[in-house]
Amino acid sequence: MKTQARYLVLVMLMQLAGCASPLVISDATDPPNTHLGNVTPLLDLIPPEDSTVKVVFVHGVSDHCPGYALGESKDAWLNKATMEALGLTALGPASAPEIIPDTEIPAGSDRELVSRLGIVRRNFTIARSATSMVRIEAVEITWSQLTQWIKNEYLGYDLSSVADFKPVDGCPRVPAWDEKSSQSSPQPRVTLNKTLKEKVLDRSLVDAALYAGTYGLKIERGFGEALCRATWPAGSINARGAGRGNRCIWPKIGEVPDQGYVFVTHSLGSRLTYDTLLALATPTKRDGVKVFEDDADRGCFVNHLMARTPIIYMMANQLPFLGLANAPANASPGDSQVPFIALPRVVHPADLADASSKPSADASPALGQEIKAFASLRSDGECGHAKGALSVVAFSDPNDLLSFGIPSWYVADGGERSVAVKVTNVYVNNSPRILGLYESVPAAHADYFSNPDVWKVMKCGAVGGVVRSCL
């Protein structure tokens, strides 16, 4: 009888676990409780004259290894099932990872083989119509190895068992991993708390802490180096680091094929992409240190790249949350709501002697102006001028602890007027909910790319808050 009762309870739980809320699609500027968001299908954003588009995948917090997006694993973002649903045809397997050493570590050190980045490429085709095909040159950038080693060495002792975090082929761990991880708590953690403490905090949220602090300079510079190499065709000598200090040489307009770009980012990867593109194109300081040396050719190419980028898909966006780390000391109740994300990024606090004064015409954009600055990357007349607004589609699971919808003040210039950015929030369910009480914390954050609703919105678009039929 006890076995039958347990079986009945299990069946009831499984039935209740299947309950999920429908998609909610809202433009960031929609009135409260109005869900009439519009999303343009991806292929409709690609100009008819473009036969090739480069799609750049950028992961977020937690541990990732090369192949996370384009590999053959069923857990890869573009796995076989997803390719079939999207109508993608692979033109061969994914490339072997292109290893990018940590440029902040002296060349020749074995340490740069542990702290590093990686690029994987894979090409696809997709039908635009019965007679027209578009070539997709997909590139994934892995920056996780820049933080894995420091999490291992400084928080590895807090893990209950290293068996939960085994090394992965092509994903290096520090040699002392096992020894340093053996100093875990002498008392065992209960299951739910263990998940929250070790997977969410020790291995995931800590990446955001590292990025928000001084270590973020290494991550941003490393990602910039990887992005430079990704713009060149595979095998190019410039992409292999032919420049000073084995660094990539940014192309001039015309040196690489003129093609469209699309970014697909997850979690911290969204802010990392935003920050890095802005820093590559405009003089930007981080804690008083220039993120990148001035380079007019690089800035012009990034302007051109952004002008050729019609849309950015952000999963598990954290812009509003991480931006609070930059709230100025003189912020007070009742102030107009503005994005805090750029204050130390484009204008260092030490440069603002009078926070209430407006920056001069030649100064970097100040608090509340960075979204306008980001949009303006697409409208530099000398380097390229975009047609239409930049679309940002932000996917969030309401039960994802590390995701935040983008509020209306992120698409306004200091709350006064709209800029050339259109933001749409799409709320999804990534994992079953149990009794209306719980949704798997890791799955809610990580499973956007295994959620068919996400890909359907990207491919089919939405009108008036309703996903179009196209699959």
CSV table of N, CA and C in Angstrom, one decimal, residues 18-83:
chain,number,residue,atom,x,y,z
A,18,GLY,N,3.7,19.7,-14.9
A,18,GLY,CA,3.6,20.1,-16.3
A,18,GLY,C,3.0,21.5,-16.5
A,19,CYS,N,2.4,22.1,-15.5
A,19,CYS,CA,1.7,23.3,-15.7
A,19,CYS,C,2.7,24.4,-15.9
A,20,ALA,N,2.3,25.3,-16.9
A,20,ALA,CA,3.2,26.4,-17.3
A,20,ALA,C,2.4,27.5,-17.7
A,21,SER,N,2.9,28.7,-17.6
A,21,SER,CA,2.2,29.9,-18.0
A,21,SER,C,2.5,30.2,-19.5
A,22,PRO,N,1.6,30.8,-20.2
A,22,PRO,CA,1.8,31.1,-21.6
A,22,PRO,C,2.9,32.2,-21.8
A,23,LEU,N,3.4,32.3,-23.0
A,23,LEU,CA,4.4,33.4,-23.3
A,23,LEU,C,3.7,34.7,-23.1
A,24,VAL,N,4.5,35.6,-22.6
A,24,VAL,CA,4.1,37.0,-22.4
A,24,VAL,C,5.1,37.9,-23.2
A,25,ILE,N,4.7,38.7,-24.1
A,25,ILE,CA,5.6,39.5,-25.0
A,25,ILE,C,5.2,40.9,-24.9
A,26,SER,N,6.1,41.7,-24.4
A,26,SER,CA,5.8,43.2,-24.1
A,26,SER,C,6.9,44.0,-24.7
A,27,ASP,N,6.6,45.1,-25.4
A,27,ASP,CA,7.6,46.1,-25.7
A,27,ASP,C,7.9,46.9,-24.4
A,28,ALA,N,9.2,47.2,-24.2
A,28,ALA,CA,9.6,47.9,-23.0
A,28,ALA,C,8.8,49.2,-22.8
A,29,THR,N,8.3,49.8,-23.8
A,29,THR,CA,7.6,51.1,-23.7
A,29,THR,C,6.1,50.9,-23.6
A,30,ASP,N,5.6,49.6,-23.6
A,30,ASP,CA,4.2,49.4,-23.4
A,30,ASP,C,3.7,49.9,-22.1
A,31,PRO,N,2.5,50.4,-22.0
A,31,PRO,CA,1.9,50.8,-20.7
A,31,PRO,C,1.9,49.6,-19.7
A,32,PRO,N,1.9,49.8,-18.4
A,32,PRO,CA,1.9,48.7,-17.4
A,32,PRO,C,0.7,47.7,-17.7
A,33,ASN,N,1.0,46.4,-17.5
A,33,ASN,CA,0.0,45.3,-17.7
A,33,ASN,C,-0.5,45.3,-19.2
A,34,THR,N,0.3,45.8,-20.1
A,34,THR,CA,-0.1,45.7,-21.5
A,34,THR,C,1.0,44.8,-22.2
A,35,HIS,N,0.5,43.8,-22.9
A,35,HIS,CA,1.5,42.8,-23.5
A,35,HIS,C,1.2,42.7,-25.0
A,36,LEU,N,1.6,43.7,-25.7
A,36,LEU,CA,1.3,43.7,-27.1
A,36,LEU,C,2.7,43.9,-27.9
A,37,GLY,N,3.7,43.2,-27.4
A,37,GLY,CA,5.0,43.3,-28.0
A,37,GLY,C,5.1,42.7,-29.4
A,38,ASN,N,6.0,43.3,-30.2
A,38,ASN,CA,6.2,42.9,-31.6
A,38,ASN,C,7.7,42.5,-31.8
A,39,VAL,N,7.9,41.4,-32.4
A,39,VAL,CA,9.2,40.9,-32.7
A,39,VAL,C,9.3,40.6,-34.2
A,40,THR,N,10.2,41.2,-34.9
A,40,THR,CA,10.4,40.9,-36.3
A,40,THR,C,11.1,39.6,-36.5
A,41,PRO,N,10.6,38.7,-37.4
A,41,PRO,CA,11.4,37.4,-37.7
A,41,PRO,C,12.8,37.7,-38.1
A,42,LEU,N,13.7,36.9,-37.7
A,42,LEU,CA,15.1,37.1,-38.0
A,42,LEU,C,15.4,37.3,-39.5
A,43,LEU,N,14.9,36.4,-40.3
A,43,LEU,CA,15.2,36.5,-41.8
A,43,LEU,C,14.6,37.8,-42.4
A,44,ASP,N,13.5,38.3,-41.8
A,44,ASP,CA,13.0,39.6,-42.3
A,44,ASP,C,13.9,40.8,-42.0
A,45,LEU,N,14.8,40.6,-41.1
A,45,LEU,CA,15.7,41.7,-40.8
A,45,LEU,C,17.0,41.7,-41.6
A,46,ILE,N,17.2,40.6,-42.4
A,46,ILE,CA,18.4,40.5,-43.2
A,46,ILE,C,18.0,41.1,-44.6
A,47,PRO,N,18.7,42.1,-45.0
A,47,PRO,CA,18.5,42.7,-46.3
A,47,PRO,C,18.6,41.7,-47.4
A,48,PRO,N,17.7,41.9,-48.5
A,48,PRO,CA,17.8,40.9,-49.6
A,48,PRO,C,19.1,40.8,-50.3
A,49,GLU,N,19.9,41.9,-50.2
A,49,GLU,CA,21.2,41.8,-50.9
A,49,GLU,C,22.3,41.0,-50.0
A,50,ASP,N,21.9,40.7,-48.8
A,50,ASP,CA,22.9,40.0,-47.9
A,50,ASP,C,22.7,38.5,-48.1
A,51,SER,N,23.7,37.8,-48.5
A,51,SER,CA,23.6,36.3,-48.7
A,51,SER,C,24.3,35.6,-47.5
A,52,THR,N,25.1,36.4,-46.7
A,52,THR,CA,25.8,35.8,-45.6
A,52,THR,C,25.6,36.6,-44.3
A,53,VAL,N,25.4,36.0,-43.2
A,53,VAL,CA,25.2,36.6,-41.9
A,53,VAL,C,26.1,35.9,-40.9
A,54,LYS,N,26.8,36.7,-40.1
A,54,LYS,CA,27.6,36.1,-39.0
A,54,LYS,C,26.9,36.2,-37.7
A,55,VAL,N,26.6,35.1,-37.1
A,55,VAL,CA,25.9,35.0,-35.8
A,55,VAL,C,26.9,34.7,-34.7
A,56,VAL,N,27.0,35.6,-33.7
A,56,VAL,CA,28.0,35.4,-32.6
A,56,VAL,C,27.3,35.0,-31.4
A,57,PHE,N,27.7,33.9,-30.8
A,57,PHE,CA,27.1,33.4,-29.5
A,57,PHE,C,28.0,33.7,-28.4
A,58,VAL,N,27.5,34.2,-27.3
A,58,VAL,CA,28.3,34.6,-26.1
A,58,VAL,C,27.6,34.0,-24.9
A,59,HIS,N,28.3,33.2,-24.1
A,59,HIS,CA,27.7,32.6,-22.9
A,59,HIS,C,27.8,33.6,-21.8
A,60,GLY,N,27.2,33.2,-20.6
A,60,GLY,CA,27.2,34.0,-19.5
A,60,GLY,C,27.8,33.4,-18.3
A,61,VAL,N,27.3,33.5,-17.1
A,61,VAL,CA,27.9,33.0,-15.9
A,61,VAL,C,27.9,31.5,-15.9
A,62,SER,N,28.6,30.9,-14.9
A,62,SER,CA,28.8,29.5,-14.8
A,62,SER,C,29.9,29.0,-15.7
A,63,ASP,N,30.2,27.7,-15.6
A,63,ASP,CA,31.3,27.1,-16.3
A,63,ASP,C,30.8,26.6,-17.7
A,64,HIS,N,31.5,27.1,-18.7
A,64,HIS,CA,31.3,26.7,-20.1
A,64,HIS,C,32.6,26.3,-20.7
A,65,CYS,N,32.4,25.4,-21.7
A,65,CYS,CA,33.6,24.8,-22.4
A,65,CYS,C,33.3,25.0,-23.9
A,66,PRO,N,34.4,25.1,-24.7
A,66,PRO,CA,34.2,25.2,-26.1
A,66,PRO,C,33.3,24.1,-26.7
A,67,GLY,N,32.3,24.5,-27.5
A,67,GLY,CA,31.3,23.6,-28.1
A,67,GLY,C,30.0,23.8,-27.4
A,68,TYR,N,29.9,24.7,-26.4
A,68,TYR,CA,28.6,24.9,-25.7
A,68,TYR,C,27.5,25.3,-26.6
A,69,ALA,N,27.8,26.0,-27.7
A,69,ALA,CA,26.7,26.4,-28.6
A,69,ALA,C,26.7,25.6,-29.9
A,70,LEU,N,27.8,25.3,-30.4
A,70,LEU,CA,27.9,24.7,-31.7
A,70,LEU,C,28.4,23.3,-31.8
A,71,GLY,N,28.6,22.7,-30.6
A,71,GLY,CA,29.1,21.3,-30.6
A,71,GLY,C,28.0,20.3,-30.9
A,72,GLU,N,28.4,19.0,-30.9
A,72,GLU,CA,27.5,17.9,-31.2
A,72,GLU,C,26.7,17.4,-30.1
A,73,SER,N,27.0,17.9,-28.9
A,73,SER,CA,26.2,17.4,-27.7
A,73,SER,C,24.8,17.7,-27.8
A,74,LYS,N,23.9,16.9,-27.2
A,74,LYS,CA,22.5,17.3,-27.1
A,74,LYS,C,22.2,18.5,-26.3
A,75,ASP,N,23.2,18.9,-25.4
A,75,ASP,CA,23.1,20.1,-24.6
A,75,ASP,C,23.5,21.3,-25.3
A,76,ALA,N,24.1,21.2,-26.5
A,76,ALA,CA,24.6,22.4,-27.2
A,76,ALA,C,23.4,23.2,-27.6
A,77,TRP,N,23.6,24.5,-27.6
A,77,TRP,CA,22.6,25.5,-27.9
A,77,TRP,C,21.9,25.2,-29.3
A,78,LEU,N,22.8,24.9,-30.3
A,78,LEU,CA,22.3,24.6,-31.6
A,78,LEU,C,22.5,23.1,-31.9
A,79,ASN,N,21.7,22.3,-31.1
A,79,ASN,CA,21.8,20.9,-31.3
A,79,ASN,C,21.0,20.4,-32.5
A,80,LYS,N,21.0,19.1,-32.7
A,80,LYS,CA,20.3,18.6,-33.9
A,80,LYS,C,18.8,18.9,-33.9
A,81,ALA,N,18.2,18.8,-32.8
A,81,ALA,CA,16.7,19.1,-32.7
A,81,ALA,C,16.4,20.6,-33.0
A,82,THR,N,17.3,21.4,-32.5
A,82,THR,CA,17.1,22.9,-32.7
A,82,THR,C,17.3,23.2,-34.2
A,83,MET,N,18.4,22.6,-34.8
A,83,MET,CA,18.7,22.9,-36.2
A,83,MET,C,17.5,22.5,-37.0
